[in-house]
Tab-separated table of C-alpha atoms (C1' of nucleotides) in Angstrom:
chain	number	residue	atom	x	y	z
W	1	UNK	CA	0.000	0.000	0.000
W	2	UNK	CA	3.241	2.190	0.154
W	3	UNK	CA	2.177	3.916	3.284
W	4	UNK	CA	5.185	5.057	4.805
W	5	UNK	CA	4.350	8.765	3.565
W	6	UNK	CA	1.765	8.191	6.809
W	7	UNK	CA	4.251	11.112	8.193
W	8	UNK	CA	3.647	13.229	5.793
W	9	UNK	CA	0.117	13.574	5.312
W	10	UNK	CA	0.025	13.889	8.977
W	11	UNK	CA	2.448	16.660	8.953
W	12	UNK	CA	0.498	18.684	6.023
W	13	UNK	CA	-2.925	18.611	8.182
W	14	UNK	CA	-2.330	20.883	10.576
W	15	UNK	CA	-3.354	24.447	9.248
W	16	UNK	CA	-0.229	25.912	11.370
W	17	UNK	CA	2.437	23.649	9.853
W	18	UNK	CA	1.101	24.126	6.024
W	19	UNK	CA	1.372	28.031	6.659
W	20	UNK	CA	5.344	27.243	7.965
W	21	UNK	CA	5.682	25.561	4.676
W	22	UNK	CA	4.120	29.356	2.907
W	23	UNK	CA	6.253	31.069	4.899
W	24	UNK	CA	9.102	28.807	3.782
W	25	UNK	CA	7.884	28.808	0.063
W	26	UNK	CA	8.475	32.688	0.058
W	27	UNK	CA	11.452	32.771	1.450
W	28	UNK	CA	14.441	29.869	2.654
W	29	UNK	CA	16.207	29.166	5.243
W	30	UNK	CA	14.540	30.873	7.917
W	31	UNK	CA	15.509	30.251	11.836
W	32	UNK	CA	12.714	29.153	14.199
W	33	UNK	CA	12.450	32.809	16.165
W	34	UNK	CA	12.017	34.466	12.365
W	35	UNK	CA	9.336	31.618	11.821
W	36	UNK	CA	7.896	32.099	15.548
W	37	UNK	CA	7.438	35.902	15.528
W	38	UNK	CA	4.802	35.849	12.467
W	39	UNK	CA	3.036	33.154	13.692
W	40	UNK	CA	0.942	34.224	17.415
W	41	UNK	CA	2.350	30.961	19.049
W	42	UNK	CA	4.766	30.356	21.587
W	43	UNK	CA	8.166	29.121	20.624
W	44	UNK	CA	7.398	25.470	21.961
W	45	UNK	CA	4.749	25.607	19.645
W	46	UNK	CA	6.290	25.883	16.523
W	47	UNK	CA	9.341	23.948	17.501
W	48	UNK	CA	6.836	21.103	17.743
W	49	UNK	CA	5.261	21.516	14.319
W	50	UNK	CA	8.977	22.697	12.552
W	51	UNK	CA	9.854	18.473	14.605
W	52	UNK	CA	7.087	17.119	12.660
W	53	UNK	CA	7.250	18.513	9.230
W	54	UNK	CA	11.235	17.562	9.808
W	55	UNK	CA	10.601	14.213	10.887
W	56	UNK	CA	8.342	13.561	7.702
W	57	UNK	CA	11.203	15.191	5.099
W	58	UNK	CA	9.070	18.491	4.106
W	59	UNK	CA	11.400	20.009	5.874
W	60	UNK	CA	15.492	19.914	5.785
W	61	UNK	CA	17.425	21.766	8.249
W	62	UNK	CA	21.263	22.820	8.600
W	63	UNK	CA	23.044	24.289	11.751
W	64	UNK	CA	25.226	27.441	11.534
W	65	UNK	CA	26.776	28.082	14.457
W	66	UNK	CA	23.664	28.499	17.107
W	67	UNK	CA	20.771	28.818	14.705
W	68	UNK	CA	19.112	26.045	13.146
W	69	UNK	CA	17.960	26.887	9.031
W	70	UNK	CA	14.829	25.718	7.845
W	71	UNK	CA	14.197	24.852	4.075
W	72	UNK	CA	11.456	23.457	2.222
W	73	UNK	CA	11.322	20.321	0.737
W	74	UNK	CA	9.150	19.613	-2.545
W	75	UNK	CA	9.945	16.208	-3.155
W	76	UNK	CA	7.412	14.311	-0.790
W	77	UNK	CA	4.479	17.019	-2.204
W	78	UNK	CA	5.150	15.432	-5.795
W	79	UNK	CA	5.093	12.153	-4.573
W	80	UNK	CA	1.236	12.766	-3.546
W	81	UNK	CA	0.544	13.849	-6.950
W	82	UNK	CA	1.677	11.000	-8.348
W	83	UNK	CA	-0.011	8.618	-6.389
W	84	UNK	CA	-3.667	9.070	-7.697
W	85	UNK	CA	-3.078	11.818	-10.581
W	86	UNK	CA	-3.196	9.061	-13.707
W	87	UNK	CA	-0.367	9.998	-16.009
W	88	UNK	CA	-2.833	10.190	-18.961
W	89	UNK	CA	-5.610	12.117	-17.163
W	90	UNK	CA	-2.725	14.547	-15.933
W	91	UNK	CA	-3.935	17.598	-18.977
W	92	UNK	CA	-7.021	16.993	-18.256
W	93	UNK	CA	-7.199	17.899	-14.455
W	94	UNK	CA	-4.460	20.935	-14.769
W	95	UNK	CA	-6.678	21.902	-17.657
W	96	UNK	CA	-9.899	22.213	-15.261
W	97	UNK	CA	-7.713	24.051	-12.673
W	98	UNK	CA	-6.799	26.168	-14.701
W	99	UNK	CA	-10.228	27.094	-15.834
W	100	UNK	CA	-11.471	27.237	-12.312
W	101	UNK	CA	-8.850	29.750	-11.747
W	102	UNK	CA	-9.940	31.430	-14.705
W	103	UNK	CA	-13.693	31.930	-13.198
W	104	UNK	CA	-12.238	33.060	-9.881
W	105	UNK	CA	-10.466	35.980	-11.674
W	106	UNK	CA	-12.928	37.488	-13.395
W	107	UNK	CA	-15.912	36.630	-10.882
W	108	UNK	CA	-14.292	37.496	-7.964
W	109	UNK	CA	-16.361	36.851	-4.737
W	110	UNK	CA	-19.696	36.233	-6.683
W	111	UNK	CA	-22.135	35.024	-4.068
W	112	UNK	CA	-25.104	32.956	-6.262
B	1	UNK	CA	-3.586	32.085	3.132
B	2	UNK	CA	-5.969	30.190	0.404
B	3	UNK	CA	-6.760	27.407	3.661
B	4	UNK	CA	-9.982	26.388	2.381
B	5	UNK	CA	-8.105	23.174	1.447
B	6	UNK	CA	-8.617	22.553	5.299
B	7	UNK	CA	-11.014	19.591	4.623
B	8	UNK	CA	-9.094	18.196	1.936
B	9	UNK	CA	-6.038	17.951	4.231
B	10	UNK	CA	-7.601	16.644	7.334
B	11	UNK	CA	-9.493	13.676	4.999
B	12	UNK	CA	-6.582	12.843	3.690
B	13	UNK	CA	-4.449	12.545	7.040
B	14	UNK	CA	-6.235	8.871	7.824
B	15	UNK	CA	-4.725	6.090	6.380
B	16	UNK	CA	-8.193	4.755	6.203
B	17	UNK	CA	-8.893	7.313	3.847
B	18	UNK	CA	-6.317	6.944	1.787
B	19	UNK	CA	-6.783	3.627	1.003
B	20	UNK	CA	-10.729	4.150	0.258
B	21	UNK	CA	-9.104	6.256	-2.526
B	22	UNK	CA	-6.378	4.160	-3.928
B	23	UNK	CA	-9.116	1.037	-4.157
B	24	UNK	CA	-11.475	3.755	-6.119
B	25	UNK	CA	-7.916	4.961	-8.124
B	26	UNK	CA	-7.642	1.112	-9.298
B	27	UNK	CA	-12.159	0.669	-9.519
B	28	UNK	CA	-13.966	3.756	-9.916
B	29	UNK	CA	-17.356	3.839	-8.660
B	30	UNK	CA	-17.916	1.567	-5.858
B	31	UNK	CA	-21.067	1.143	-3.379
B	32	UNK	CA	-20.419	1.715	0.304
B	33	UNK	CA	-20.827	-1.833	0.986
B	34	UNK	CA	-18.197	-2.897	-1.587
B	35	UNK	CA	-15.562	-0.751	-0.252
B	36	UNK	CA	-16.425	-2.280	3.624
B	37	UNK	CA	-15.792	-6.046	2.276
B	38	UNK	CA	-12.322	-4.888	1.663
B	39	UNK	CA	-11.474	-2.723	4.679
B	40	UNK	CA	-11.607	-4.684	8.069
B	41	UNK	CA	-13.603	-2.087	9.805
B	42	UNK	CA	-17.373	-1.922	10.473
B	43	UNK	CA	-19.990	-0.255	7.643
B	44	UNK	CA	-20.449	2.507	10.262
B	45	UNK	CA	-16.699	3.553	10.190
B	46	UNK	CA	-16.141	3.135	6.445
B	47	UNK	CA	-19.230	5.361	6.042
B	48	UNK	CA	-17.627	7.744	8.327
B	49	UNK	CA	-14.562	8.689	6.487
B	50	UNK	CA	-16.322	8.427	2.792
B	51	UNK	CA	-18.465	11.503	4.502
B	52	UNK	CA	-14.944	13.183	5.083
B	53	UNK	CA	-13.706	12.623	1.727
B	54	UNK	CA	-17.502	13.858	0.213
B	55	UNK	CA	-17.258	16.551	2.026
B	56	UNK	CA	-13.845	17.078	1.238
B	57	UNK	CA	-14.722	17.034	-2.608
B	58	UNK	CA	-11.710	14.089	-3.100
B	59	UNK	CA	-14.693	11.746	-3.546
B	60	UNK	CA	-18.022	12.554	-5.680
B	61	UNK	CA	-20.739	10.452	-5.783
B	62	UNK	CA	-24.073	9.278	-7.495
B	63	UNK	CA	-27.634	7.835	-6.214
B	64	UNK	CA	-28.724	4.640	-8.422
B	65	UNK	CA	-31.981	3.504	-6.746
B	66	UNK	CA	-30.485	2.559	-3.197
B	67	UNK	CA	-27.035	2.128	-4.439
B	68	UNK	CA	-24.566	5.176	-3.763
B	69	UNK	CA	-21.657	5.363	-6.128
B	70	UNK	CA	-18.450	6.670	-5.245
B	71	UNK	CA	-15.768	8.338	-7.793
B	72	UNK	CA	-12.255	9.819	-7.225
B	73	UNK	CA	-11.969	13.423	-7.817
B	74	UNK	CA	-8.330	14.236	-8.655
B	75	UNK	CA	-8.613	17.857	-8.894
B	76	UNK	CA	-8.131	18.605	-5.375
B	77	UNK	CA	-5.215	16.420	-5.238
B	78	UNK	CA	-3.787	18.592	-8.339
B	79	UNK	CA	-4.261	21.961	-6.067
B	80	UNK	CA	-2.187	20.610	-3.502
B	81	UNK	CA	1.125	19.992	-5.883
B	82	UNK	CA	0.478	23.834	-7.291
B	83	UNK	CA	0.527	25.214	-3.781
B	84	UNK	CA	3.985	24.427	-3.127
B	85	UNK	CA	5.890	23.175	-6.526
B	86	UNK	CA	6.749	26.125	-8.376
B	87	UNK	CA	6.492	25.838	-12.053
B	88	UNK	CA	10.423	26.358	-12.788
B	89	UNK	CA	11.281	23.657	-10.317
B	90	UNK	CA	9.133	20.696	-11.350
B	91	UNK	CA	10.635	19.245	-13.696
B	92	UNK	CA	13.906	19.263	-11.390
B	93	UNK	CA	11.704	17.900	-8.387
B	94	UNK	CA	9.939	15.098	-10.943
B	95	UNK	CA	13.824	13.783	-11.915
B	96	UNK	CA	14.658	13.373	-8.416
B	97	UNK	CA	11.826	10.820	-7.846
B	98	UNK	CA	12.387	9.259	-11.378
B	99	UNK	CA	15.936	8.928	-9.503
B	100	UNK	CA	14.732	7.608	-6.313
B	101	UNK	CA	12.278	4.981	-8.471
B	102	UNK	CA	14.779	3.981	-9.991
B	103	UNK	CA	17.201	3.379	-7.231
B	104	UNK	CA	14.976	1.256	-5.370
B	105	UNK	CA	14.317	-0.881	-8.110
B	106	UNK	CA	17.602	-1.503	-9.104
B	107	UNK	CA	18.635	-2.230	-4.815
B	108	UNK	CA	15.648	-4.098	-3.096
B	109	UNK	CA	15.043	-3.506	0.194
B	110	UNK	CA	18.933	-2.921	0.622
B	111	UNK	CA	19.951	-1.756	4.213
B	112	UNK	CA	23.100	0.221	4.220
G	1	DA	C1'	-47.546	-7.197	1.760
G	2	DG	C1'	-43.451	-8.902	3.975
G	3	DA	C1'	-38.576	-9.863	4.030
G	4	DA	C1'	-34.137	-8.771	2.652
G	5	DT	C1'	-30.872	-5.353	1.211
G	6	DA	C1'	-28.397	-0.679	0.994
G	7	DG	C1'	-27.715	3.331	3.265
G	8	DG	C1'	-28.158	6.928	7.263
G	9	DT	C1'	-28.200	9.299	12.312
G	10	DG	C1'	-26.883	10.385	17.047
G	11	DA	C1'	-24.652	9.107	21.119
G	12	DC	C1'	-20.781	7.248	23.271
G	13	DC	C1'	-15.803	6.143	24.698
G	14	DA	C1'	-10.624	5.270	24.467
G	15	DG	C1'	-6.782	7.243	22.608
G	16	DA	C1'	-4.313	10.789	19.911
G	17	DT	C1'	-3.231	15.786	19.165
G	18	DG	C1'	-2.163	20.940	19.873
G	19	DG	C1'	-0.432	24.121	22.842
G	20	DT	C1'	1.903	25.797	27.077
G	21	DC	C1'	5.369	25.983	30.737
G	22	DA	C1'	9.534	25.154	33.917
G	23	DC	C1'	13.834	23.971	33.158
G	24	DA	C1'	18.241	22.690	30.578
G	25	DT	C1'	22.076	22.891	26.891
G	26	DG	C1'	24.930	25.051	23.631
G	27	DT	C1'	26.926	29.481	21.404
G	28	DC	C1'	28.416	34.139	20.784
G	29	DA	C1'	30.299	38.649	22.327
G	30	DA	C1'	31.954	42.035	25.668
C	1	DT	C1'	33.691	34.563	32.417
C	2	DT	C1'	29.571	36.482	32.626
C	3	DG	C1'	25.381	37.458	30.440
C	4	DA	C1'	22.393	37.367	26.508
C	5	DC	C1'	20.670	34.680	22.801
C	6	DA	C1'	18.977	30.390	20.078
C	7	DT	C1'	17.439	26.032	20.559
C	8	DG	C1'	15.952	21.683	23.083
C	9	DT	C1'	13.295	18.306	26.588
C	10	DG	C1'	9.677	16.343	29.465
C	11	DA	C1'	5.487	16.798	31.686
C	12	DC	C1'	0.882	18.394	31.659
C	13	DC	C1'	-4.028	19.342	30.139
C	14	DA	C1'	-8.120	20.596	27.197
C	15	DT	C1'	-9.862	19.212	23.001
C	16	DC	C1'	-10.326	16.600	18.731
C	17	DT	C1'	-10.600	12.034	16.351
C	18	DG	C1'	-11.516	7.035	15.052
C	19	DG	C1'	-14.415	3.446	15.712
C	20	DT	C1'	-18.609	1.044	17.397
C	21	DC	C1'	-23.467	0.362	18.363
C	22	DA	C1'	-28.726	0.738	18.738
C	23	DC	C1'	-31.984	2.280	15.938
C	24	DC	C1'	-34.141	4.312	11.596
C	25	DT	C1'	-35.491	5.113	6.411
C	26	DA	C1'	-35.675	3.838	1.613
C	27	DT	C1'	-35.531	0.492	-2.213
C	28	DT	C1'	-35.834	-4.098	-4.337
C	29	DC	C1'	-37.458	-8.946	-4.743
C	30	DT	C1'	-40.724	-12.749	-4.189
DNA sequence: AGAATAGGTGACCAGATGGTCACATGTCAA
DNA sequence: TTGACATGTGACCATCTGGTCACCTATTCT
């Protein structure tokens, strides 16, 4: 069943954690007190969530001296994609994003 | 922060959940009572998470007299890869796991 | 009509999860 | 070497989550 990526759905469900992974998307290599002080949690906190997303591989760290640098990981996101994202339905699913996107743009915040 | 995609993420943290989906990724739709034969768990709990994934919009289904059919929906699945692969880095991030693939085919199970 | 089949609801409970704190270790600079 | 800074650990508690059950509705078959 290839379900040793159990760590990284579980990592990627917490609303916290995913916006670490923004704030990491935007910009590299931050230090846990950068990520803390935009995100109205106590350090403890986001250590705990910065553990997970580490443990599962979102996340890759390196020490300098007495900070600890944060960088994001894309390789486990592709791997969801690829699990139920049919190589020959592929066009056809960007293709409806992209026209859902589309809609959103020039309706923007039509209430029905 | 674009965290509508909370429901999406929390259905897909179970590994319950995920396997509902990979048995509808290999047989589209399947009854409720199809998918319990094959998931040691009671109707009541399998019924549970297909509500998640409904509600989610990973799953989409169809009345037929008092048969309910269940689909996969892989556009959600698609939104998550766009949130964090950026376009100029895919194809680099897609080679790595061609790599990896690749690797593990070539060593089985090999413990270093 | 009556029985069998497929699906649905609300309550309930054990166990997991998110967040905080007191306290501890390692590192840099004056 | 003393103090300030950056990170780490273990315990603790309120809340959420996964799974089951008793009971109910709707559809099909004979």
């Amino acid at each position: 069943m290839s379900d040793d990526d159990d760590l990284v759905f579980k990592a990627l469900a917490d609303p916290t954690r995913r916006a670490l992974l923004d704030r990491l998307f935007v910009r590299d290599g931050q230090t846990l007190t950068e990520l803390e002080s935009e995100l109205a949690m106590t350090r403890f906190g986001v250590m705990k969530h910065l553990r997970l997303l580490e443990d599962a591989g979102l996340v890759v760290t390196r020490r300098q001296g007495r900070e600890k640098l944060h960088f994001l990981n894309p390789v486990p996101i592709r791997s969801i994609h690829d699990r139920w994202i049919d190589k020959y339905t592929e066009h056809h699913t960007a293709t409806l994003l992209d026209l859902k996107a589309e809609l959103e743009r020039d309706d923007p915040k039509e209430k029905p």
